[in-house]
CSV table of N, CA and C in Angstrom, one decimal:
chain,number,residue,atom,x,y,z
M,44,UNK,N,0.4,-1.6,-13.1
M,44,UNK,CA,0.4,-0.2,-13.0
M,44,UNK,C,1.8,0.3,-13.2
M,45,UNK,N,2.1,1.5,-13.9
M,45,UNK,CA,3.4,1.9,-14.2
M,45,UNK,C,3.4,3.4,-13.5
M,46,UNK,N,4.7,3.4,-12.6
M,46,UNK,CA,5.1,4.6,-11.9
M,46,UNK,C,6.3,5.5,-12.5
M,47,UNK,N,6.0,6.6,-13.1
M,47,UNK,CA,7.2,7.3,-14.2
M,47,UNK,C,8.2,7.3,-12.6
M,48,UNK,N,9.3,8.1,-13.5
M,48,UNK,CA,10.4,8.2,-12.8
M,48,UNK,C,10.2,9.5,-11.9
M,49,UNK,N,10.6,9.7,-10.8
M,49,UNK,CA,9.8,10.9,-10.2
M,49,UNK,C,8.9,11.4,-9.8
M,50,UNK,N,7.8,10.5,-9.8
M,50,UNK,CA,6.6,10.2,-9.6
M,50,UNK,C,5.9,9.2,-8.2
M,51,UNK,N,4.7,9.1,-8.1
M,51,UNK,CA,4.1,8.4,-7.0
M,51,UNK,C,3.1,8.0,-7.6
M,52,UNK,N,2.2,7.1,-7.2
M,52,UNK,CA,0.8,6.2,-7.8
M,52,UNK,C,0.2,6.0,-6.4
M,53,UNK,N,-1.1,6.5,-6.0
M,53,UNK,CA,-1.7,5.8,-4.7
M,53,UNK,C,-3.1,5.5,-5.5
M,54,UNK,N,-3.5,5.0,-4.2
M,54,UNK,CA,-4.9,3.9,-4.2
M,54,UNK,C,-5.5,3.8,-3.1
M,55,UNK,N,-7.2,3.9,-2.8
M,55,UNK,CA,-7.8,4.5,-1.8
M,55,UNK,C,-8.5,3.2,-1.9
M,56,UNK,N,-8.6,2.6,-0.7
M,56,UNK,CA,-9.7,1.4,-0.3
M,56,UNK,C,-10.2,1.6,1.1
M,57,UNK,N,-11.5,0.8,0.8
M,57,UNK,CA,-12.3,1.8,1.8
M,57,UNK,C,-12.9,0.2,2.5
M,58,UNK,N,-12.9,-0.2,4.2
M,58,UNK,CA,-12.8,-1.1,4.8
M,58,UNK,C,-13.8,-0.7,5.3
M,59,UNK,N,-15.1,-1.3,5.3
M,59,UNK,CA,-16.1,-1.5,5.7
M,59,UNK,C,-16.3,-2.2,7.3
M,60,UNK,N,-15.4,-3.2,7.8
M,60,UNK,CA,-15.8,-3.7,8.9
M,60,UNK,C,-14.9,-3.4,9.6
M,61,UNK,N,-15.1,-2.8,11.0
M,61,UNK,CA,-14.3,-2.8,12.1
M,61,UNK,C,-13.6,-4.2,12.2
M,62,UNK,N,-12.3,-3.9,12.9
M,62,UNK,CA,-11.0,-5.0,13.6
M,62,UNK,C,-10.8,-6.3,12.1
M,63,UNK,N,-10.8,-6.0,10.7
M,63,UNK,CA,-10.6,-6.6,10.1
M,63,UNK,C,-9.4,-6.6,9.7
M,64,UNK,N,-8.3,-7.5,8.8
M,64,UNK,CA,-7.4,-7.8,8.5
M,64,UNK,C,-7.2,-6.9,7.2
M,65,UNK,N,-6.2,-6.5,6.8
M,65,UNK,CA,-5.6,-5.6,5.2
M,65,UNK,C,-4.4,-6.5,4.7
M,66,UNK,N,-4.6,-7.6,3.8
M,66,UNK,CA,-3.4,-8.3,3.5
M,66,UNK,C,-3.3,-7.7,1.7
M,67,UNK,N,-1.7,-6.9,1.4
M,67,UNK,CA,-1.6,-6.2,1.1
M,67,UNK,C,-0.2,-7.1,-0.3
M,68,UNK,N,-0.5,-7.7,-1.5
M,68,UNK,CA,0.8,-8.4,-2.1
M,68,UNK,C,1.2,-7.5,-3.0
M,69,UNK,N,2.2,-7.5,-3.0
M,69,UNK,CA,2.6,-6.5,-4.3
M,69,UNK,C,4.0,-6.9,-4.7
M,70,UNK,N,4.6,-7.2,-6.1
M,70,UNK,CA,5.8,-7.3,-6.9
M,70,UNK,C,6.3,-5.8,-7.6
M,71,UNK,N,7.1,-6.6,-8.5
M,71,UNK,CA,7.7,-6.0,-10.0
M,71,UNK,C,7.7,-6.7,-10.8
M,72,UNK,N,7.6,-6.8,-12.2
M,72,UNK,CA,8.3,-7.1,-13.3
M,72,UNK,C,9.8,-7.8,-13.0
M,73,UNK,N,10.2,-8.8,-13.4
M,73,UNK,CA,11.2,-9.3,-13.2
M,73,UNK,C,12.5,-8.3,-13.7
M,74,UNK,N,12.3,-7.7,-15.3
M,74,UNK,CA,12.9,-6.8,-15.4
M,74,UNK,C,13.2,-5.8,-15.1
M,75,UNK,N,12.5,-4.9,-14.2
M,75,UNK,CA,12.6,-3.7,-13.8
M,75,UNK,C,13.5,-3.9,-12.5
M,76,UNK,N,14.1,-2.5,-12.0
M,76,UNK,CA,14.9,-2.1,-10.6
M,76,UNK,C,13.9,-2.5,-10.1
M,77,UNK,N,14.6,-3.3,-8.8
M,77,UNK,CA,14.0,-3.7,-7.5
M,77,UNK,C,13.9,-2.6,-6.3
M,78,UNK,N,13.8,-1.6,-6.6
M,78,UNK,CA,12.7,-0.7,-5.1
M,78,UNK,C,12.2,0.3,-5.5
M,79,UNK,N,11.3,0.5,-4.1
M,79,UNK,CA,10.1,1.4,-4.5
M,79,UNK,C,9.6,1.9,-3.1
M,80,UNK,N,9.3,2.7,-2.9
M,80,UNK,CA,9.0,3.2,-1.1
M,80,UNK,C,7.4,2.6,-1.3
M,81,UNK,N,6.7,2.3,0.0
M,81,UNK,CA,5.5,2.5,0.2
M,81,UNK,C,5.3,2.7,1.4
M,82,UNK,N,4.2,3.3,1.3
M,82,UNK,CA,3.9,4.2,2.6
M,82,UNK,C,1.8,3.6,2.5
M,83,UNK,N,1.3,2.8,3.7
M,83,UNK,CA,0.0,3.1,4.2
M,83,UNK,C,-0.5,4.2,5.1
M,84,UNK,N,-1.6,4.5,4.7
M,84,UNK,CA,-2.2,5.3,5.6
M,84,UNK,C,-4.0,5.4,5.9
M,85,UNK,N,-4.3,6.1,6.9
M,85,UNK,CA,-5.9,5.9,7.2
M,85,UNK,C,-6.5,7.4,7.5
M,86,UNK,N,-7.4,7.5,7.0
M,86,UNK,CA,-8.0,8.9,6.6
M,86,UNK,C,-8.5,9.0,8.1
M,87,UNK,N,-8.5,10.1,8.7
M,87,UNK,CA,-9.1,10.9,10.5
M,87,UNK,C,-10.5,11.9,9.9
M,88,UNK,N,-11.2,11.4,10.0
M,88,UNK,CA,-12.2,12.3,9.5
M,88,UNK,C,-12.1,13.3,10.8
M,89,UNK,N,-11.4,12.8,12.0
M,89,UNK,CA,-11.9,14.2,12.8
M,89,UNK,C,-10.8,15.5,12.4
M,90,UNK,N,-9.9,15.2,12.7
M,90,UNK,CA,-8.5,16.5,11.9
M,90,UNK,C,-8.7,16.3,10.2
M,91,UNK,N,-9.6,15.8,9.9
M,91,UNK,CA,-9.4,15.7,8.0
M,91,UNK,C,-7.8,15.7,7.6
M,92,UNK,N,-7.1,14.5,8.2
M,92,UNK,CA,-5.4,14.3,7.8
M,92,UNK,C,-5.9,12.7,7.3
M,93,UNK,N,-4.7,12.4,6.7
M,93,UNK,CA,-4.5,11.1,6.5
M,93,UNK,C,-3.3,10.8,7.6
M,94,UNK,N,-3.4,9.8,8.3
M,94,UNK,CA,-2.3,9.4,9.5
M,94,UNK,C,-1.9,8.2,8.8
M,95,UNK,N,-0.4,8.2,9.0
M,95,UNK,CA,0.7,7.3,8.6
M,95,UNK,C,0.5,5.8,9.2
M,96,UNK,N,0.1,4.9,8.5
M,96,UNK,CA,0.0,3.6,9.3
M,96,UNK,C,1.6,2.7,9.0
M,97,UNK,N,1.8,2.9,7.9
M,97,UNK,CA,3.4,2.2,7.7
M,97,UNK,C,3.8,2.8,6.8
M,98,UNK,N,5.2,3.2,6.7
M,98,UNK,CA,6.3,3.3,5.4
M,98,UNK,C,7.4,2.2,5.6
M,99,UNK,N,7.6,1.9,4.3
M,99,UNK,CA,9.0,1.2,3.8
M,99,UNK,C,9.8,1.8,2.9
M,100,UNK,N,11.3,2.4,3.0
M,100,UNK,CA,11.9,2.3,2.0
M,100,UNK,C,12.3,1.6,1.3
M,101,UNK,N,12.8,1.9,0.1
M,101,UNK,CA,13.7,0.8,-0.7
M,101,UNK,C,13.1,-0.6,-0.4
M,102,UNK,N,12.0,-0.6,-0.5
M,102,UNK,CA,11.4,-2.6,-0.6
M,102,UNK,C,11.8,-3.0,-1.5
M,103,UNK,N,12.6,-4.2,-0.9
M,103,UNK,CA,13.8,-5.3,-1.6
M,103,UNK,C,12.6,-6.0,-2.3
M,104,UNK,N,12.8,-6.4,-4.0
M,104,UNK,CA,12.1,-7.2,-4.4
M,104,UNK,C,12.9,-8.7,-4.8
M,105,UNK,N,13.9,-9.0,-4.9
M,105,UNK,CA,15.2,-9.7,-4.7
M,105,UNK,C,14.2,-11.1,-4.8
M,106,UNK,N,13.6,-11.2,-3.6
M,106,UNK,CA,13.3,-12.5,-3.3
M,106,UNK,C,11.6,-13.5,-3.3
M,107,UNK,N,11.2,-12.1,-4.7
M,107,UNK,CA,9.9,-12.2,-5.1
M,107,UNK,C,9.0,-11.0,-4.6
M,108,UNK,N,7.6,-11.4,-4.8
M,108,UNK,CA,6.9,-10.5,-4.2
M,108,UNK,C,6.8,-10.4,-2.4
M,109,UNK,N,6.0,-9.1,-1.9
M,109,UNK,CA,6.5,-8.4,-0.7
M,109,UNK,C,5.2,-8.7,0.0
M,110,UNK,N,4.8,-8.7,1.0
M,110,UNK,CA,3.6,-8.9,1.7
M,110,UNK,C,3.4,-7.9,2.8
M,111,UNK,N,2.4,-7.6,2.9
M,111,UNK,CA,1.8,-6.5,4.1
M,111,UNK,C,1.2,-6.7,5.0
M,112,UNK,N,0.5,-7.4,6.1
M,112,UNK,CA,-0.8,-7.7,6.9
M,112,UNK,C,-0.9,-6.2,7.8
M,113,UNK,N,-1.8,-5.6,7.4
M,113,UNK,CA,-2.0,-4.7,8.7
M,113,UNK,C,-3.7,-4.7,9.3
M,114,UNK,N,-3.3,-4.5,10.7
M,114,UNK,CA,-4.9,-4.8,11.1
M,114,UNK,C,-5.8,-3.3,11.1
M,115,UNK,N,-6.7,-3.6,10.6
M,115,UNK,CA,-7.8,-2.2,10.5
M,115,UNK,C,-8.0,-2.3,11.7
M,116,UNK,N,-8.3,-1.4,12.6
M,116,UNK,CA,-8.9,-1.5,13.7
M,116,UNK,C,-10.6,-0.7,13.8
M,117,UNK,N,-10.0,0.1,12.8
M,117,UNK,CA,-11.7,1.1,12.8
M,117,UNK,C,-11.9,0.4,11.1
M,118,UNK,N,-13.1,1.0,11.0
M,118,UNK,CA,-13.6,0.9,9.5
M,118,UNK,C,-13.0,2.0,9.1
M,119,UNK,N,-12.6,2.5,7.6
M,119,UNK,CA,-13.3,3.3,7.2
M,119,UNK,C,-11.3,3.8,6.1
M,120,UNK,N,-11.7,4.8,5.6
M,120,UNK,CA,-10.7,4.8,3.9
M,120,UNK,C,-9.3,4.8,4.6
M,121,UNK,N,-8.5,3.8,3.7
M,121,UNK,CA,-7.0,3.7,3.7
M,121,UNK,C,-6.4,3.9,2.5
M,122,UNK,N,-5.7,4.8,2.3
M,122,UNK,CA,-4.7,5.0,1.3
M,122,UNK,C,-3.4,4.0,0.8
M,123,UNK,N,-2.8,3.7,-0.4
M,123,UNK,CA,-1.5,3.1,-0.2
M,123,UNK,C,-0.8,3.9,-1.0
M,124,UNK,N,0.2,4.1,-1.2
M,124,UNK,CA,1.3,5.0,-1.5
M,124,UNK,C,2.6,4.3,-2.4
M,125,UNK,N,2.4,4.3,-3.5
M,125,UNK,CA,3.8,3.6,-4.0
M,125,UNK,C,4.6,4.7,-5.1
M,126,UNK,N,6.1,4.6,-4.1
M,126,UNK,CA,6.4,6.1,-4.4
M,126,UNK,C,7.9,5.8,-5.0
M,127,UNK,N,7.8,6.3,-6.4
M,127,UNK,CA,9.0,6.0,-7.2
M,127,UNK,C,10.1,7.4,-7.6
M,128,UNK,N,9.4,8.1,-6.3
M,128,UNK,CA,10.0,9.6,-6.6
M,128,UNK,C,11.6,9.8,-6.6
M,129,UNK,N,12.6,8.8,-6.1
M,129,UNK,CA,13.9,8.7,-5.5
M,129,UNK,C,14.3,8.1,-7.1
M,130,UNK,N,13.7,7.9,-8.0
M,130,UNK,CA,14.2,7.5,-9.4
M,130,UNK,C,14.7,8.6,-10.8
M,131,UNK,N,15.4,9.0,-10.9
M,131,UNK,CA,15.5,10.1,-12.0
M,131,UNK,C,15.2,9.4,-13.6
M,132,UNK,N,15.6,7.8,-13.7
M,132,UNK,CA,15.5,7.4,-14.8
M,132,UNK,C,14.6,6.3,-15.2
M,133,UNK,N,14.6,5.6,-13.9
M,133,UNK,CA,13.6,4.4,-14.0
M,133,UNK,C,12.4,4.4,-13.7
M,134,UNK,N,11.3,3.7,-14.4
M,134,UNK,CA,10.1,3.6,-14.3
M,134,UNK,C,10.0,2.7,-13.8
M,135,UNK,N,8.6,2.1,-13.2
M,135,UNK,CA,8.5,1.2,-12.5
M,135,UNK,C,7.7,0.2,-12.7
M,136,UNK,N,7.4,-1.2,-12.4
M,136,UNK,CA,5.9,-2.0,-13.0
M,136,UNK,C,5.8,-2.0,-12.0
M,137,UNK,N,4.2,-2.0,-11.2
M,137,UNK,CA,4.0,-2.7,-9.7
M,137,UNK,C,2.5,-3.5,-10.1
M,138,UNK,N,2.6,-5.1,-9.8
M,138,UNK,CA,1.6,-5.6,-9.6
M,138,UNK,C,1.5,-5.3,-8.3
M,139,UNK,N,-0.3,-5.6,-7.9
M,139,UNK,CA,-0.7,-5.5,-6.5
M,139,UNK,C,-2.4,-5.9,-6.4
M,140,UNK,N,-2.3,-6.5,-4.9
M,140,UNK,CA,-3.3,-6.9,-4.8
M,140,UNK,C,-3.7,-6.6,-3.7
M,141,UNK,N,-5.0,-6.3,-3.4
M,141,UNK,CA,-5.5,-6.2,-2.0
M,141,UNK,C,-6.6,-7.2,-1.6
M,142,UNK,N,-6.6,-8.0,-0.1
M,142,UNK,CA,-7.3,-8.8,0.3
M,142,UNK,C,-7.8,-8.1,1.7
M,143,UNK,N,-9.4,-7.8,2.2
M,143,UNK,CA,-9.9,-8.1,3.1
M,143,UNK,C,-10.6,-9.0,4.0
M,144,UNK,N,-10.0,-9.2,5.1
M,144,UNK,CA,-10.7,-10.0,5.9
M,144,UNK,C,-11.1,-9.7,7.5
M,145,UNK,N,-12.6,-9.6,7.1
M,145,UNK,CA,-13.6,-9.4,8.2
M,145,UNK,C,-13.4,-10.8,9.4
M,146,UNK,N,-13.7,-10.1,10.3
M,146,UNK,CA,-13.6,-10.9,12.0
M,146,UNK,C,-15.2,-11.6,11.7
M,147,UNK,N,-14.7,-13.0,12.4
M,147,UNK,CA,-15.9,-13.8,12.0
M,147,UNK,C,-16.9,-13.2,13.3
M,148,UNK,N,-18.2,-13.4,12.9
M,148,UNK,CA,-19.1,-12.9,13.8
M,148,UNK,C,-19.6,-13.8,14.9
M,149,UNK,N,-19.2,-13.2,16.4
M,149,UNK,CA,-20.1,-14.9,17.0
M,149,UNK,C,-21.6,-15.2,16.7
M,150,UNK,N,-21.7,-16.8,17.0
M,150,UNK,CA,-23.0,-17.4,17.0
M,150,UNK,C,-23.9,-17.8,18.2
């Protein structure tokens, strides 16, 4: 995915199982500037806001790709935020991947 200069790119995933895990990888292109802000967040259906679960500035890509773990605690829609607005000239590549993992069920 390519983020122009000045610009932001989000992505909405939606967590079906309470107290599951959000492991979140994401790079650059070896060629491209190494930072990029990202910001998670989780949708409040009661105030209809999105509430801020994490921001990072300037994520150092220096030393490969960046990793996330954050724990869902409720079900239900998370935003990610990758925000290349602090760029006047440079565009951006961002690979990314999302992994969920559900709480095993007792037997």
């Amino acid at each position: 995915m390519v983020i122009d200069a000045g610009k932001s790119i989000e992505r909405k995933i939606e967590v079906a199982d309470k107290e599951s895990l959000v492991y979140i990888s994401f790079g650059m292109d070896e060629d491209e500037e190494k930072d990029i802000n990202v910001q998670f967040f989780k949708y409040d259906s009661i105030t209809n806001k999105w509430l801020n679960i994490f921001a990072q500035d300037n994520v150092d890509f220096s030393g490969g790709p960046n990793k996330i773990i954050l724990y869902a605690k409720e079900p239900g829609l998370y935003r990610i935020v990758f925000d290349n607005s602090h760029s006047w000239i440079y565009k951006r590549k961002i690979l990314y991947r999302f992994v969920f993992m559900k709480p095993l069920e007792d037997n």
